mmCIF file of C-alpha atoms and ligand atoms in Angstrom:
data_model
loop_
_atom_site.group_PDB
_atom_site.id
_atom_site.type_symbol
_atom_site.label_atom_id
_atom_site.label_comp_id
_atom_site.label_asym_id
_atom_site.label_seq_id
_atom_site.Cartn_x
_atom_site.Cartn_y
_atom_site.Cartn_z
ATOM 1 C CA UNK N 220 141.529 21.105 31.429
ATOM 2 C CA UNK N 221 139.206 19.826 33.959
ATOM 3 C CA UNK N 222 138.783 20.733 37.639
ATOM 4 C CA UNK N 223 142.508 18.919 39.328
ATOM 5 C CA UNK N 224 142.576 18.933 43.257
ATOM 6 C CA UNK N 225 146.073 18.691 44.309
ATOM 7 C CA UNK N 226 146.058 17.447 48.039
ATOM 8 C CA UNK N 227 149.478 16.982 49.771
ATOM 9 C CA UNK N 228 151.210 16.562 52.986
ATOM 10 C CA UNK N 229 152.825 14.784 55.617
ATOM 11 C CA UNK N 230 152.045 10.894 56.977
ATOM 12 C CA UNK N 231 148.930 11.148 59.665
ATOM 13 C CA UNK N 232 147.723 14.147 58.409
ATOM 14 C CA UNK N 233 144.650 12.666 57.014
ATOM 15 C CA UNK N 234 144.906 13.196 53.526
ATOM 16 C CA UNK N 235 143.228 9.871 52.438
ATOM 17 C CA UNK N 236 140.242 10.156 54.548
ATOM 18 C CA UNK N 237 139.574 14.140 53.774
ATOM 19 C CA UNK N 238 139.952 13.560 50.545
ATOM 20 C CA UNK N 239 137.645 10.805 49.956
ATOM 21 C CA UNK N 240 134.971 13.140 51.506
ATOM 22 C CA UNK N 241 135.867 15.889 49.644
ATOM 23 C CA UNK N 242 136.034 14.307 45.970
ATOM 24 C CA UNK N 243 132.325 12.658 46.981
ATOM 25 C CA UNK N 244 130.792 15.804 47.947
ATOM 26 C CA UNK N 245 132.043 17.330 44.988
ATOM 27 C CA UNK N 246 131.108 14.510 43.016
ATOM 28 C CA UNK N 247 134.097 13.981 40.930
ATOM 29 C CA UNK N 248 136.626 10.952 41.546
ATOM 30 C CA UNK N 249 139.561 10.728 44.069
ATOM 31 C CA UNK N 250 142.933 9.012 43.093
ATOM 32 C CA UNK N 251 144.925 7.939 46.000
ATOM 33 C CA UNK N 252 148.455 7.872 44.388
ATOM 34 C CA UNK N 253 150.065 6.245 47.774
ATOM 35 C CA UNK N 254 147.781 3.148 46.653
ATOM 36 C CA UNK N 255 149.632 2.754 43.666
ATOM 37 C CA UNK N 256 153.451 3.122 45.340
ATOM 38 C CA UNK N 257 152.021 0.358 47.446
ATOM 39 C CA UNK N 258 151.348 -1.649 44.669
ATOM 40 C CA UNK N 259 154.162 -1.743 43.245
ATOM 41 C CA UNK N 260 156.369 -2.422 46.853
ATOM 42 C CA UNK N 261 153.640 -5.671 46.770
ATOM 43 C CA UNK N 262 154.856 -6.525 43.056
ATOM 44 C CA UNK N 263 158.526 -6.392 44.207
ATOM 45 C CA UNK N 264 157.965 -8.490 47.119
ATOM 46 C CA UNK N 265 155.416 -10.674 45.424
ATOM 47 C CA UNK N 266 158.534 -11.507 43.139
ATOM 48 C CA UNK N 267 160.997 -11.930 45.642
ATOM 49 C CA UNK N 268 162.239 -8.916 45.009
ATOM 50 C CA UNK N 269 163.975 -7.199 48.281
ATOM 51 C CA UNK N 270 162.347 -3.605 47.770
ATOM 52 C CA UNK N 271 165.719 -1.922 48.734
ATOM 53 C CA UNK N 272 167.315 -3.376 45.682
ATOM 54 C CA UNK N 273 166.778 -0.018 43.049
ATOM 55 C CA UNK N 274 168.154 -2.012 40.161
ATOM 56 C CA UNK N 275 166.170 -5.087 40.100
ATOM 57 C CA UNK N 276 162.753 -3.023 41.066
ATOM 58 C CA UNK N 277 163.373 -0.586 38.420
ATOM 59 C CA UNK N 278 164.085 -3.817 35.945
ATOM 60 C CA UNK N 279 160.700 -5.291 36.928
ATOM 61 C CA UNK N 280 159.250 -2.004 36.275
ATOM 62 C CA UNK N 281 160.635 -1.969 33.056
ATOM 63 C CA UNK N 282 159.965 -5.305 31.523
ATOM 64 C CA UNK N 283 155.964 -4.565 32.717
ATOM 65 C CA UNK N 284 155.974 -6.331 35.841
ATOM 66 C CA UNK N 285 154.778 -3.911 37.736
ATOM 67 C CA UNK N 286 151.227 -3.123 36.110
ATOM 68 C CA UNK N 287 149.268 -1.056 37.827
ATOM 69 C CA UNK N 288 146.303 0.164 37.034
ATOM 70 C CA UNK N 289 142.929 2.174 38.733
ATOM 71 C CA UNK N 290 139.098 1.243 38.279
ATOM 72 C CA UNK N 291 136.170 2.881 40.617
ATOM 73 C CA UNK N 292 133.320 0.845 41.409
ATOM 74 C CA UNK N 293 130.569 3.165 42.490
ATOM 75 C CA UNK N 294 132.837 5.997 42.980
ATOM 76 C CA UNK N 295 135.492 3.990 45.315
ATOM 77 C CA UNK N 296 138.511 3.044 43.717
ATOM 78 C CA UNK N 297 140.098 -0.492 43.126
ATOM 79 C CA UNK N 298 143.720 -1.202 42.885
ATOM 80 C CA UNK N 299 144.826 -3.484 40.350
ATOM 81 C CA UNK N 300 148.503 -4.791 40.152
ATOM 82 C CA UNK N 301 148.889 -7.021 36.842
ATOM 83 C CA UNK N 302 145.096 -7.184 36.699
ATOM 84 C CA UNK N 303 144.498 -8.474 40.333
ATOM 85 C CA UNK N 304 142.620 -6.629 42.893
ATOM 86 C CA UNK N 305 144.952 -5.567 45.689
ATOM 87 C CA UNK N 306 143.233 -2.675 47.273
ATOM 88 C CA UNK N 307 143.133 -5.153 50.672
ATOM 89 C CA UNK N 308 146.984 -6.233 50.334
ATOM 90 C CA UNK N 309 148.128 -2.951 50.400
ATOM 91 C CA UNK N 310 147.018 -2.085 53.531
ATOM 92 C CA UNK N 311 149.705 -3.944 55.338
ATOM 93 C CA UNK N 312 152.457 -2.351 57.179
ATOM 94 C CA UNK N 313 154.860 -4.732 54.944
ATOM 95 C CA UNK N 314 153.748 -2.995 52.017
ATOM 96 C CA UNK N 315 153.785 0.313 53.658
ATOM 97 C CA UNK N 316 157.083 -0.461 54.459
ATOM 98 C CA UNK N 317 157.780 -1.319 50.692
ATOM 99 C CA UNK N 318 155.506 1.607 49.322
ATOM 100 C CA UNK N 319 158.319 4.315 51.105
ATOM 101 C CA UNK N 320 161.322 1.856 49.463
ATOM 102 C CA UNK N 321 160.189 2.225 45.734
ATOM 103 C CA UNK N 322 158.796 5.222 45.838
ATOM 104 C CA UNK N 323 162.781 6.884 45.876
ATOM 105 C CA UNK N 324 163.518 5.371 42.320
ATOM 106 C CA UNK N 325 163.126 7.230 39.408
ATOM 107 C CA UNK N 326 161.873 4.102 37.095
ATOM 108 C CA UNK N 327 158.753 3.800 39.651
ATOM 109 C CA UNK N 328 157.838 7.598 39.704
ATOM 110 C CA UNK N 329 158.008 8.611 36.018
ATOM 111 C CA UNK N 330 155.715 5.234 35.563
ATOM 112 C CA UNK N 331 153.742 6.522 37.873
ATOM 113 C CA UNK N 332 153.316 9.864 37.727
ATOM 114 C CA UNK N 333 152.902 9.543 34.221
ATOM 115 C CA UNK N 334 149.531 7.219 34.687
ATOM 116 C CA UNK N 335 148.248 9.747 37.344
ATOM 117 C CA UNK N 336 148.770 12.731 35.025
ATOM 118 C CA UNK N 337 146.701 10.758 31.989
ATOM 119 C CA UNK N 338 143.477 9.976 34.858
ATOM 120 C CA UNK N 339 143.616 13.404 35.764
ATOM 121 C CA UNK N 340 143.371 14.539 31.940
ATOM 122 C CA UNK N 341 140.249 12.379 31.689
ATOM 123 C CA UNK N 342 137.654 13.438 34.148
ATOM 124 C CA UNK N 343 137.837 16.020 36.630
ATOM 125 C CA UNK N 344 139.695 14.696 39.490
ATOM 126 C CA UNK N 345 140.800 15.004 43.566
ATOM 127 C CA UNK N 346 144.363 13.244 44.240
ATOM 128 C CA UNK N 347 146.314 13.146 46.726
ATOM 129 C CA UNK N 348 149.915 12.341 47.443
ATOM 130 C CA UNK N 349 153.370 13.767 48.267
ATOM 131 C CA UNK N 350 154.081 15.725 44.833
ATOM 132 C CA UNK N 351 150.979 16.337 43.216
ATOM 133 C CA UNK N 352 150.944 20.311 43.607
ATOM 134 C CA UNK N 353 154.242 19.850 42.785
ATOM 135 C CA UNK N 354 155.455 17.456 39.918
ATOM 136 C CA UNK N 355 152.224 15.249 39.350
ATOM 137 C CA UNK N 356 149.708 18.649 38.062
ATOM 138 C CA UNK N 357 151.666 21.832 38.488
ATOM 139 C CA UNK N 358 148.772 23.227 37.269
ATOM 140 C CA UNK N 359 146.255 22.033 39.263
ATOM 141 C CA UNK N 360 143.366 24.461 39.917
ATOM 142 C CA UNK N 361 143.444 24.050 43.854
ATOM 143 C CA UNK N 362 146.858 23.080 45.636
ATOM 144 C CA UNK N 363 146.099 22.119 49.445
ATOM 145 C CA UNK N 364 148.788 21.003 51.673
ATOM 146 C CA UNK N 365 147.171 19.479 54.722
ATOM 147 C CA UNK N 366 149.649 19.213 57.835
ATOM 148 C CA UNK N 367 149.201 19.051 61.562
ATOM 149 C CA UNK N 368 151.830 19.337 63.942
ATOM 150 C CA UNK N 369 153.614 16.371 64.711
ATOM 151 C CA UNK N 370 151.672 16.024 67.906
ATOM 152 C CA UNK N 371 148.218 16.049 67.258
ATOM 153 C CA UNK N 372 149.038 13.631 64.105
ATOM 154 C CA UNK N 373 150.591 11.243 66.808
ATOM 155 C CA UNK N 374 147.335 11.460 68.873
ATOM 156 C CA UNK N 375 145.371 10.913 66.014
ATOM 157 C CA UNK N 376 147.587 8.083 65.580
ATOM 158 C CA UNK N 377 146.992 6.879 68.891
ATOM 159 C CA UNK N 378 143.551 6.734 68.506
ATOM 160 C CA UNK N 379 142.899 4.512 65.921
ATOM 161 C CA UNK N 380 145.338 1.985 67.318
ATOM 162 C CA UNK N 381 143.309 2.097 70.853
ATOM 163 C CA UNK N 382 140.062 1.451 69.237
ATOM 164 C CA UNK N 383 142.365 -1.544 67.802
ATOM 165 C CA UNK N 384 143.381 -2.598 71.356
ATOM 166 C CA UNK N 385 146.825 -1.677 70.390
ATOM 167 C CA UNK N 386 148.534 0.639 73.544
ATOM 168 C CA UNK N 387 152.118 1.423 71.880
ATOM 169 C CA UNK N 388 153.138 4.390 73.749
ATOM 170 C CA UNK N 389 152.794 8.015 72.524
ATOM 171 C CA UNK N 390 156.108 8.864 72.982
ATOM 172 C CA UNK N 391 157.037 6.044 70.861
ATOM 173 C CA UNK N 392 154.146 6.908 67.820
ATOM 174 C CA UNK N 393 155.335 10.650 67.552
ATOM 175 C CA UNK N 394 158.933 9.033 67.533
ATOM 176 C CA UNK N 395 157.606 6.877 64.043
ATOM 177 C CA UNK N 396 155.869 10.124 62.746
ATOM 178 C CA UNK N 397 158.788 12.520 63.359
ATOM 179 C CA UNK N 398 160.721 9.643 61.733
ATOM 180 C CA UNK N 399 158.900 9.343 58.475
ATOM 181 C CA UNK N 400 158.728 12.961 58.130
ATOM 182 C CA UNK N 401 162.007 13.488 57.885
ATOM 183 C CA UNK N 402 162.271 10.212 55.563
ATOM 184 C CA UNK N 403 159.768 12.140 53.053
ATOM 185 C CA UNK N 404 161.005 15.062 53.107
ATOM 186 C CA UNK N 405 165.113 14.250 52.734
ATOM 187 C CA UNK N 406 164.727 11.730 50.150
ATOM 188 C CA UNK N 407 166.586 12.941 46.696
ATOM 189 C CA UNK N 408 164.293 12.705 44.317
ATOM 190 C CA UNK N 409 160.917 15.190 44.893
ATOM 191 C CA UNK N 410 160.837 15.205 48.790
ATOM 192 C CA UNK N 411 157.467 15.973 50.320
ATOM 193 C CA UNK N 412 156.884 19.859 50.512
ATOM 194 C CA UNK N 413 154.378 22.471 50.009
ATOM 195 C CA UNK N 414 154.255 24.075 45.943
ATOM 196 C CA UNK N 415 155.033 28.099 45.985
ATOM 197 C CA UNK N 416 151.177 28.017 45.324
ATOM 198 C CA UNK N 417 149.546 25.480 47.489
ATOM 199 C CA UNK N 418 147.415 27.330 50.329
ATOM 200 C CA UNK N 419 148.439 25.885 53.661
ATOM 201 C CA UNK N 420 145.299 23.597 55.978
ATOM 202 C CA UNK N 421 146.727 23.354 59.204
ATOM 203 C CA UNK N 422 144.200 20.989 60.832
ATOM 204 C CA UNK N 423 146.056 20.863 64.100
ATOM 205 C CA UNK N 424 142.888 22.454 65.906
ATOM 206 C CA UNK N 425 140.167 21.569 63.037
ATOM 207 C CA UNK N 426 137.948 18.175 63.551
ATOM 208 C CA UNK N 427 136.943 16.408 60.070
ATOM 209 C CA UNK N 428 133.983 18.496 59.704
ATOM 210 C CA UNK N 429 135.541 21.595 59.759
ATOM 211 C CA UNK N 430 138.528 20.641 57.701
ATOM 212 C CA UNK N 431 136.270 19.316 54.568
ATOM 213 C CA UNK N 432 134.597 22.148 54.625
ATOM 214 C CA UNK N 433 137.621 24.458 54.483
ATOM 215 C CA UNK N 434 138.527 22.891 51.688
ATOM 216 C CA UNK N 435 135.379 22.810 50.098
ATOM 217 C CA UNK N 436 135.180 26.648 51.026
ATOM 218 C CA UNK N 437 138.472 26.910 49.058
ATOM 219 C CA UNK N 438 137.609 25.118 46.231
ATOM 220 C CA UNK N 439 134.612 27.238 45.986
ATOM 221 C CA UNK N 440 136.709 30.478 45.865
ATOM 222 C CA UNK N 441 139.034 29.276 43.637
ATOM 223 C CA UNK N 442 136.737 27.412 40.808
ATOM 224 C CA UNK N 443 133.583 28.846 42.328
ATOM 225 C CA UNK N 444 130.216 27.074 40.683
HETATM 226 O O1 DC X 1028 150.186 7.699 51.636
HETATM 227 P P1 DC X 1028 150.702 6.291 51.742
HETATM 228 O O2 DC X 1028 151.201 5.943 53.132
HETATM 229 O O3 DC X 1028 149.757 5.259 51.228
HETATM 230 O O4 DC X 1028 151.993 6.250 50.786
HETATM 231 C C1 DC X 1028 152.819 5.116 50.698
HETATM 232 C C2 DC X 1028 154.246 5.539 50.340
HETATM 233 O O5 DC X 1028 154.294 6.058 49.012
HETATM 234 C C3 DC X 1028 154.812 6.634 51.253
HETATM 235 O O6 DC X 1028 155.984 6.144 51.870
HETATM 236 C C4 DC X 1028 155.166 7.790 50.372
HETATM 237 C C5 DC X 1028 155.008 7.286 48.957
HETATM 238 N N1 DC X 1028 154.271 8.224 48.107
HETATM 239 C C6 DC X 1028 154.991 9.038 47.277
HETATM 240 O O7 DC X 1028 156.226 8.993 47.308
HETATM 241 N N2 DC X 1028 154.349 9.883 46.432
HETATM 242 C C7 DC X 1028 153.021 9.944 46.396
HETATM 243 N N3 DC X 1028 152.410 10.781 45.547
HETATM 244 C C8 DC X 1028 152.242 9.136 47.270
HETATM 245 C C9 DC X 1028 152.914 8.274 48.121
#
């Protein structure tokens, strides 16, 4: 089996970011499976589908309405939904919004999970999610699950909206973090949490530098070439 980085953990934690640096310094490919949730929230809504309705979004799902698929162009990756490009479109809050919606029904994740689990049989591979260490590749060679505490992902948070212009109140952004925290991790089906095996990055007090490199160090120790 080829080298599988499983990367999970909570909203804010920087998980997308990390692990774009990671998977390019390591020269292999990174999947972000939260692109591909969002996808499909932006084919429900694209077919005026409400995304809170389980039965009719796990019908479109199931009559292939719902295609998603992955390409990289020089390394970065492209989301396609029924052949279209929507790696802008799925950027939105709405489809944030409709990303956390589908993602509890079962029709969505075994479709899915199951496309993740073939890429990640092809080529050696860096993805990163909510249950990859634990339902996605159980057997991944290196399970990270990168948290912060609630705080410091709030200021990071803050941050980016600033440079944005945007001042919504701390209190108020580690209000929406705390919030979707407890969303992922009290849904029924696979809530976010960390595999048996997965070896706990808290980057609370670690700058982007420092964490790639721990988990570059880890890697190292664990498939060491
Ligand atoms: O990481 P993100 O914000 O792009 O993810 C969008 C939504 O998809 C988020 O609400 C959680 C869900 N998701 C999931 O359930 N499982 C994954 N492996 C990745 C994302």
């Amino acid at each position: 089996m080829p080298l599988t980085i499983a990367i999970d953990g909570p909203v804010g934690a920087g998980k997308s970011t990390i692990s774009d640096e990671v998977a390019n310094r390591l020269g292999i490919l990174h999947l972000d499976t939260g692109a591909m949730y969002r996808a499909v929230g932006l084919a429900a809504t694209g077919a005026g589908i409400d995304p809170a309705d389980e039965k009719a979004v796990s019908a479109l799902c199931e009559k292939g309405g719902a295609q998603v698929d992955i390409r990289y162009e020089n390394g970065k990756q492209i989301t396609l939904l029924n052949g279209e490009d929507v790696s802008s479109r799925i950027r939105t809050q709405e489809a944030g919004g409709a990303a956390s919606a589908v993602s509890r029904y079962p029709a969505v994740r075994t479709m899915l999970v199951r496309r993740q689990q073939e890429m990640a049989q092809e080529q050696p591979m860096l993805l990163d999610g909510r249950d990859i260490g634990t339902v996605v590749l159980p057997h991944a060679t290196v399970k990270i699950y990168l948290t912060a505490s609630p705080e410091a992902r709030a200021r990071r948070r803050m941050d980016q909206l600033r440079e944005k212009g945007d001042q919504t109140p701390f209190e108020e952004i580690l209000k929406e973090v705390n919030a979707r925290d407890y969303q992922d991790m009290n849904r029924a089906l696979t809530p976010l949490r960390q595999a048996e095996d997965a070896i706990l990055l808290d980057s609370s007090d670690l700058n982007f530098e420092e964490t790639v490199s721990a988990i570059l160090a880890l890697v190292e120790e664990k498939y060491g070439h």
